[in-house]
Short mmCIF file of C-alpha atoms and ligand atoms in Angstrom, two decimals:
data_model
loop_
_atom_site.label_atom_id
_atom_site.label_comp_id
_atom_site.label_asym_id
_atom_site.label_seq_id
_atom_site.Cartn_x
_atom_site.Cartn_y
_atom_site.Cartn_z
CA MET A 1 8.22 -31.73 -29.35
CA GLY A 2 10.06 -33.87 -26.54
CA GLN A 3 8.93 -33.87 -23.11
CA ARG A 4 10.68 -31.36 -21.16
CA ALA A 5 10.20 -30.87 -17.11
CA ILE A 6 8.48 -27.43 -17.24
CA LEU A 7 7.64 -25.22 -14.01
CA HIS A 8 5.46 -22.17 -13.65
CA ALA A 9 6.32 -20.39 -10.42
CA PRO A 10 6.18 -18.72 -8.10
CA THR A 11 2.72 -16.72 -7.84
CA ASP A 12 -0.68 -17.24 -9.86
CA VAL A 13 -2.22 -13.68 -10.41
CA GLY A 14 -5.41 -14.06 -12.41
CA GLY A 15 -4.98 -17.82 -12.50
CA GLN A 16 -2.55 -17.72 -15.78
CA ALA A 17 0.09 -20.04 -14.26
CA TRP A 18 -2.62 -22.48 -13.65
CA ALA A 19 -4.50 -22.14 -16.91
CA ILE A 20 -1.31 -22.24 -19.14
CA SER A 21 0.24 -25.19 -17.29
CA LYS A 22 -3.05 -26.88 -17.64
CA GLY A 23 -2.93 -26.44 -21.31
CA MET A 24 0.55 -27.58 -21.45
CA LYS A 25 -0.10 -30.98 -19.58
CA GLU A 26 -3.11 -31.44 -22.26
CA LEU A 27 -0.59 -31.12 -24.96
CA GLY A 28 1.69 -33.87 -23.09
CA GLN A 29 4.11 -31.83 -21.22
CA ASN A 30 5.58 -32.43 -17.93
CA SER A 31 4.23 -29.17 -16.30
CA ARG A 32 3.47 -28.19 -12.71
CA THR A 33 2.79 -25.04 -10.74
CA MET A 34 4.09 -23.47 -7.64
CA VAL A 35 3.17 -20.84 -5.83
CA LEU A 36 4.83 -19.45 -2.41
CA GLU A 37 1.35 -19.01 -1.15
CA ARG A 38 -2.09 -19.18 -1.96
CA ASN A 39 -3.74 -15.84 -2.90
CA TYR A 40 -7.27 -14.68 -1.99
CA PHE A 41 -8.65 -16.09 -5.31
CA ASN A 42 -7.28 -19.38 -4.60
CA TYR A 43 -6.51 -20.84 -8.35
CA GLY A 44 -5.00 -24.11 -8.38
CA ALA A 45 -1.69 -25.21 -7.92
CA ASP A 46 0.27 -28.23 -7.67
CA ILE A 47 2.65 -27.26 -4.88
CA ASP A 48 2.20 -24.61 -2.31
CA LEU A 49 4.99 -23.61 -0.19
CA GLU A 50 2.41 -22.49 2.29
CA LEU A 51 5.04 -19.63 3.30
CA LYS A 52 2.27 -17.37 4.52
CA ASP A 53 2.40 -17.94 8.19
CA LEU A 54 6.08 -18.60 8.87
CA GLY A 55 8.74 -16.59 10.16
CA ASN A 56 11.76 -14.76 7.55
CA PHE A 57 14.17 -17.50 8.64
CA GLN A 58 12.03 -20.40 7.53
CA ARG A 59 10.77 -18.67 4.38
CA ILE A 60 13.95 -18.50 3.27
CA VAL A 61 14.92 -22.12 4.12
CA ARG A 62 11.54 -23.29 2.35
CA ARG A 63 12.61 -21.19 -0.89
CA TRP A 64 16.21 -22.40 -1.15
CA HIS A 65 15.21 -25.95 -0.33
CA PHE A 66 12.60 -25.90 -3.08
CA PHE A 67 15.08 -24.08 -5.61
CA LEU A 68 17.67 -26.67 -5.10
CA ARG A 69 14.99 -29.62 -5.71
CA ALA A 70 13.63 -27.74 -9.04
CA LEU A 71 17.17 -27.11 -10.24
CA ARG A 72 17.63 -30.86 -10.26
CA ARG A 73 14.14 -31.49 -11.77
CA CYS A 74 12.95 -28.80 -14.18
CA ASP A 75 14.27 -27.92 -17.69
CA VAL A 76 12.02 -25.04 -18.37
CA PHE A 77 11.08 -21.96 -15.84
CA TYR A 78 8.04 -19.67 -16.44
CA PHE A 79 8.11 -17.02 -13.87
CA TYR A 80 5.15 -14.68 -13.16
CA PHE A 81 4.38 -11.27 -11.96
CA ALA A 82 8.44 -10.34 -12.06
CA GLN A 83 9.01 -12.71 -9.31
CA SER A 84 11.19 -16.00 -9.38
CA LEU A 85 12.23 -18.86 -6.96
CA LEU A 86 14.44 -17.04 -4.58
CA PRO A 87 14.14 -13.55 -3.02
CA TYR A 88 15.56 -10.65 -5.04
CA SER A 89 15.66 -13.48 -7.95
CA LEU A 90 19.40 -14.73 -6.83
CA ASP A 91 18.29 -17.87 -8.65
CA LEU A 92 18.30 -16.41 -12.12
CA PRO A 93 22.16 -16.44 -12.44
CA LEU A 94 22.37 -20.18 -11.23
CA LEU A 95 19.26 -21.22 -13.20
CA ARG A 96 21.65 -20.04 -16.77
CA LEU A 97 24.69 -21.22 -15.18
CA PHE A 98 23.11 -24.71 -15.12
CA GLY A 99 21.55 -24.30 -18.68
CA LYS A 100 18.17 -23.85 -17.85
CA LYS A 101 15.44 -22.09 -19.96
CA VAL A 102 14.06 -18.82 -18.30
CA ILE A 103 11.10 -17.03 -19.11
CA PHE A 104 8.98 -14.11 -17.79
CA ILE A 105 5.52 -13.34 -18.07
CA PHE A 106 4.63 -9.57 -17.10
CA GLN A 107 1.07 -9.25 -15.84
CA GLY A 108 0.36 -5.41 -14.84
CA CYS A 109 1.25 -3.75 -12.06
CA ASP A 110 4.41 -5.78 -11.68
CA ILE A 111 6.05 -3.64 -14.28
CA ARG A 112 3.47 -0.72 -14.88
CA LEU A 113 4.97 2.52 -14.30
CA GLN A 114 3.02 5.27 -12.10
CA LYS A 115 2.67 7.66 -15.73
CA MET A 116 2.70 5.24 -18.69
CA SER A 117 2.90 6.45 -21.96
CA TYR A 118 2.29 5.30 -25.56
CA PRO A 119 4.36 6.93 -28.11
CA THR A 120 2.36 7.43 -31.51
CA LYS A 121 3.31 8.77 -34.95
CA GLY A 122 0.96 11.48 -35.96
CA LYS A 123 -0.60 11.72 -32.94
CA LYS A 124 0.44 13.34 -29.39
CA THR A 125 1.89 11.11 -27.02
CA ILE A 126 -1.18 9.32 -24.91
CA VAL A 127 -0.17 9.55 -20.99
CA VAL A 128 -2.15 7.33 -18.51
CA ASP A 129 -2.08 8.20 -14.89
CA HIS A 130 -1.87 4.61 -13.59
CA ALA A 131 -0.87 5.91 -10.01
CA ALA A 132 -3.81 8.00 -9.53
CA THR A 133 -6.24 4.75 -9.91
CA CYS A 134 -3.71 2.21 -8.40
CA PRO A 135 -3.05 2.85 -4.57
CA VAL A 136 -0.40 -0.05 -4.72
CA CYS A 137 1.79 1.42 -7.66
CA ALA A 138 1.30 4.79 -6.41
CA LYS A 139 3.62 3.85 -3.27
CA ILE A 140 6.45 2.22 -5.61
CA PRO A 141 8.67 4.57 -7.39
CA ASP A 142 9.15 3.98 -10.94
CA TRP A 143 12.88 3.56 -10.68
CA LYS A 144 12.63 0.40 -8.38
CA LYS A 145 10.16 -1.14 -11.15
CA LEU A 146 12.66 -0.64 -14.03
CA TRP A 147 15.84 -1.59 -12.01
CA ARG A 148 14.23 -4.77 -11.23
CA LEU A 149 12.80 -5.57 -14.80
CA ARG A 150 16.44 -4.61 -16.60
CA TYR A 151 17.62 -7.36 -14.05
CA LEU A 152 15.18 -9.80 -14.98
CA GLU A 153 15.72 -8.85 -18.72
CA LEU A 154 19.34 -9.89 -18.30
CA PHE A 155 18.87 -13.37 -17.54
CA ALA A 156 15.47 -14.04 -19.33
CA HIS A 157 15.77 -16.10 -22.77
CA GLN A 158 12.13 -14.53 -23.66
CA THR A 159 9.60 -12.13 -21.95
CA TYR A 160 5.93 -12.01 -22.39
CA CYS A 161 3.14 -9.51 -21.45
CA VAL A 162 -0.49 -9.98 -21.37
CA ASN A 163 -1.27 -6.62 -21.49
CA PRO A 164 -0.19 -4.53 -24.67
CA ASP A 165 0.50 -1.47 -22.90
CA LEU A 166 3.19 -3.12 -20.70
CA LEU A 167 5.05 -3.64 -24.27
CA PHE A 168 5.86 0.11 -24.01
CA VAL A 169 7.94 -0.53 -20.57
CA ALA A 170 9.30 -3.98 -21.53
CA LYS A 171 10.63 -3.27 -25.02
CA ALA A 172 11.98 -6.94 -26.05
CA ALA A 173 8.70 -8.68 -24.88
CA LYS A 174 6.22 -10.01 -26.96
CA PHE A 175 2.38 -9.98 -26.50
CA LEU A 176 0.82 -12.89 -24.98
CA PRO A 177 -3.18 -12.98 -24.84
CA TYR A 178 -4.34 -13.85 -21.37
CA ALA A 179 -5.03 -17.84 -20.96
CA HIS A 180 -8.32 -18.83 -19.84
CA ILE A 181 -10.00 -22.13 -19.26
CA LEU A 182 -13.00 -21.65 -21.27
CA PRO A 183 -16.46 -23.11 -21.13
CA LYS A 184 -16.94 -25.57 -23.52
CA ALA A 185 -20.45 -24.54 -24.91
CA THR A 186 -21.50 -20.97 -25.85
CA VAL A 187 -25.16 -19.64 -24.80
CA THR A 188 -27.32 -18.54 -27.60
CA LYS A 189 -30.18 -16.46 -26.77
CA LYS A 190 -32.53 -14.48 -28.78
CA PRO A 191 -32.83 -10.89 -27.90
CA GLY A 192 -36.35 -10.29 -26.39
CA LYS A 193 -38.49 -7.17 -26.85
CA VAL A 194 -35.87 -4.99 -24.40
CA LEU A 195 -32.24 -5.30 -25.04
CA THR A 196 -30.56 -6.37 -21.92
CA LEU A 197 -26.89 -4.61 -21.25
CA LEU A 198 -24.66 -5.80 -18.66
CA HIS A 199 -21.86 -3.84 -16.91
CA ALA A 200 -20.10 -5.84 -13.78
CA PRO A 201 -17.33 -3.13 -12.62
CA THR A 202 -14.76 -3.94 -9.94
CA GLU A 203 -13.82 -0.18 -9.62
CA ARG A 204 -16.38 2.05 -10.87
CA SER A 205 -13.87 4.99 -11.69
CA VAL A 206 -11.77 2.80 -13.63
CA LYS A 207 -14.27 1.42 -15.99
CA GLY A 208 -16.06 4.86 -16.29
CA THR A 209 -19.69 3.33 -14.95
CA SER A 210 -21.05 6.66 -14.69
CA PHE A 211 -20.62 7.22 -18.64
CA ILE A 212 -21.94 4.02 -19.25
CA ILE A 213 -25.24 4.59 -16.89
CA ALA A 214 -25.64 8.18 -18.66
CA ALA A 215 -25.77 6.86 -21.97
CA VAL A 216 -28.30 4.39 -21.30
CA SER A 217 -30.45 6.64 -19.42
CA GLN A 218 -30.34 9.12 -22.38
CA LEU A 219 -31.62 6.22 -24.53
CA GLN A 220 -34.44 5.04 -22.40
CA ARG A 221 -35.57 8.53 -22.24
CA GLN A 222 -35.44 8.43 -25.94
CA GLY A 223 -37.69 5.75 -25.75
CA HIS A 224 -35.26 2.75 -26.72
CA LEU A 225 -36.35 -0.31 -25.06
CA ILE A 226 -32.82 -1.27 -23.47
CA LYS A 227 -32.22 -1.96 -19.44
CA LEU A 228 -28.86 -1.96 -17.97
CA LYS A 229 -27.69 -4.38 -15.27
CA LEU A 230 -25.51 -3.53 -13.04
CA ILE A 231 -23.50 -6.25 -10.94
CA GLU A 232 -21.07 -5.39 -8.24
CA GLY A 233 -19.56 -7.31 -5.41
CA LYS A 234 -21.19 -10.64 -6.77
CA PRO A 235 -19.39 -14.21 -6.82
CA HIS A 236 -17.80 -15.55 -10.28
CA GLU A 237 -20.40 -17.92 -10.64
CA THR A 238 -23.48 -15.32 -10.56
CA VAL A 239 -21.55 -12.86 -12.66
CA LEU A 240 -21.15 -15.67 -15.49
CA HIS A 241 -24.96 -16.76 -15.14
CA GLU A 242 -25.93 -13.05 -15.49
CA ILE A 243 -23.48 -12.79 -18.74
CA SER A 244 -25.19 -15.73 -19.95
CA ARG A 245 -28.71 -14.08 -19.74
CA ALA A 246 -27.72 -10.69 -21.58
CA ASP A 247 -27.50 -9.45 -24.84
CA LEU A 248 -24.50 -7.18 -25.08
CA ILE A 249 -21.77 -7.06 -22.19
CA ILE A 250 -20.20 -3.56 -21.65
CA ASP A 251 -16.58 -3.99 -20.28
CA GLN A 252 -15.23 -0.47 -19.68
CA VAL A 253 -14.98 3.03 -21.50
CA LYS A 254 -11.71 4.11 -20.06
CA ILE A 255 -8.62 1.90 -19.74
CA GLY A 256 -8.19 1.44 -23.52
CA TRP A 257 -7.96 -2.61 -23.10
CA TYR A 258 -9.89 -5.53 -22.45
CA GLY A 259 -9.67 -7.78 -19.18
CA SER A 260 -10.65 -11.41 -18.22
CA LEU A 261 -14.49 -10.46 -17.78
CA ALA A 262 -14.66 -9.37 -21.60
CA VAL A 263 -12.80 -12.77 -22.35
CA GLU A 264 -15.12 -14.97 -20.41
CA ALA A 265 -18.46 -12.84 -22.18
CA LEU A 266 -16.66 -13.31 -25.74
CA SER A 267 -16.24 -17.18 -25.27
CA LEU A 268 -19.70 -17.64 -24.20
CA GLY A 269 -20.73 -15.94 -27.42
CA LYS A 270 -21.84 -12.54 -26.15
CA PRO A 271 -20.82 -9.23 -28.24
CA VAL A 272 -18.78 -7.13 -25.97
CA MET A 273 -18.06 -3.24 -26.03
CA CYS A 274 -15.25 -1.78 -24.75
CA PHE A 275 -12.78 1.06 -25.25
CA LEU A 276 -9.69 -0.38 -27.16
CA GLU A 277 -6.74 1.84 -27.59
CA PRO A 278 -5.90 1.72 -31.29
CA ILE A 279 -2.26 1.53 -30.68
CA LEU A 280 -2.61 -1.06 -28.34
CA ILE A 281 -4.38 -3.07 -30.63
CA LYS A 282 -1.71 -2.56 -33.24
CA LYS A 283 0.95 -3.39 -30.62
CA SER A 284 -1.19 -6.78 -29.66
CA GLY A 285 -1.19 -8.16 -33.44
CA LEU A 286 -4.58 -9.63 -32.70
CA LYS A 287 -6.88 -9.92 -35.69
CA ASP A 288 -10.40 -9.88 -36.51
CA CYS A 289 -10.96 -8.59 -32.90
CA PRO A 290 -14.85 -8.74 -32.54
CA ILE A 291 -15.27 -6.17 -29.57
CA ILE A 292 -17.22 -3.01 -30.54
CA ASN A 293 -14.98 -0.30 -29.93
CA VAL A 294 -16.45 2.42 -28.16
CA THR A 295 -15.31 5.61 -26.12
CA ALA A 296 -17.47 7.35 -23.63
CA GLU A 297 -18.43 10.22 -26.35
CA THR A 298 -19.74 7.47 -28.70
CA LEU A 299 -21.08 4.91 -26.23
CA ALA A 300 -24.78 5.99 -26.60
CA GLU A 301 -24.37 6.22 -30.59
CA GLN A 302 -23.39 2.79 -30.63
CA ILE A 303 -25.89 1.40 -28.36
CA GLU A 304 -28.72 3.00 -30.40
CA GLN A 305 -27.05 1.35 -33.41
CA VAL A 306 -27.15 -2.12 -31.71
CA ALA A 307 -30.60 -1.63 -30.51
CA SER A 308 -32.17 -0.71 -33.75
CA ASP A 309 -30.83 -4.09 -35.17
CA PRO A 310 -30.45 -6.66 -32.85
CA SER A 311 -29.99 -9.21 -35.33
CA GLN A 312 -26.50 -8.16 -36.00
CA LEU A 313 -26.07 -9.29 -32.32
CA ALA A 314 -26.05 -13.32 -33.15
CA LYS A 315 -23.44 -12.92 -35.65
CA LEU A 316 -21.03 -11.19 -33.95
CA GLY A 317 -21.61 -13.74 -30.84
CA VAL A 318 -20.32 -16.68 -33.09
CA ARG A 319 -17.64 -14.36 -34.06
CA SER A 320 -16.65 -13.59 -30.39
CA ALA A 321 -16.63 -17.12 -29.35
CA ALA A 322 -14.33 -18.04 -32.14
CA PHE A 323 -12.16 -15.31 -31.13
CA ALA A 324 -11.94 -16.19 -27.84
CA ARG A 325 -11.11 -19.80 -28.60
CA ARG A 326 -8.33 -18.90 -30.95
CA TYR A 327 -6.37 -16.70 -28.88
CA HIS A 328 -7.48 -16.86 -25.26
CA ASP A 329 -8.19 -20.96 -24.85
CA HIS A 330 -5.48 -22.23 -22.41
CA GLN A 331 -4.22 -24.58 -24.95
CA ALA A 332 -3.79 -22.12 -27.68
CA VAL A 333 -1.65 -19.95 -25.35
CA ALA A 334 0.23 -23.03 -23.77
CA ARG A 335 0.75 -24.04 -27.95
CA LEU A 336 1.79 -20.84 -29.04
CA LEU A 337 4.47 -20.76 -25.84
CA LEU A 338 5.80 -24.31 -26.65
CA ARG A 339 6.06 -23.27 -30.22
CA GLU A 340 8.69 -20.48 -29.08
CA LEU A 341 10.09 -22.33 -26.46
ZN1 LIG B 401 -0.92 -1.08 -10.42
#
């Protein structure tokens, strides 16, 4: 494929723009990232417009200035979190008029509705109350998000979602696995006498932490040699270090899909337990997912199964690392996108 000037903008939620752009650079493309302002997590960016402390007028001038430069220099535009270069995405018709390629990568609360439903055959429609767990989305009416989505879809050549539940909202989108700059080596550790489980919730009620604590206590009372390490509010480095010392990671038992912590654990060769909604696995098209699928009800039984035969953990760890590399490695995701360009 010939080299094209590619821009990833204008925000970097979850480090996606940076990771995918890095992958594209490594594959020989002329790829750059731009952010309107650095966010709290401070992911890398090639260009930072530093809009944070500017007044409204200056913000608009700077955005237009950048847009006109990008229009001259770039061929392909990847936009994240349902935003583009100009306010109200006024740049989109102009980009199309000048023959540019426009692609959107939706990530979560940018298009997630207050009540999400997954229609299924043979099973009742599953409704997830997103507004109850997300104070930001509770304030944004669905019609606003849908209106914006339809507008973006009108100008996009292609749309992607990094969470499969979003495919029920953005119906024309394809699933794109979450991109991660993965560690090069896996960590192998023989399970000791006591099986160490790790759970690192950002929000206890969302992850179903109380069910996890209850299941482990029940097993401990029955005499199983297991311990649960709970990590909260610790820096990312500490969490990674703790993951590498654990035997099994429990991501969550409530929300139906896995997050970046699970991907990092898998890439380190650590087996992961998580509740995966079967329709979402099907919708994602991921094959050979090594994650042990649990629910709040089956959790204790499934931990007991692992505890009774810890030797299966090593094999599962190898499969986990291979899965993370196949689907989530930043170069793998970049290659997939370039192939479909
Ligand atoms: Zn939300």
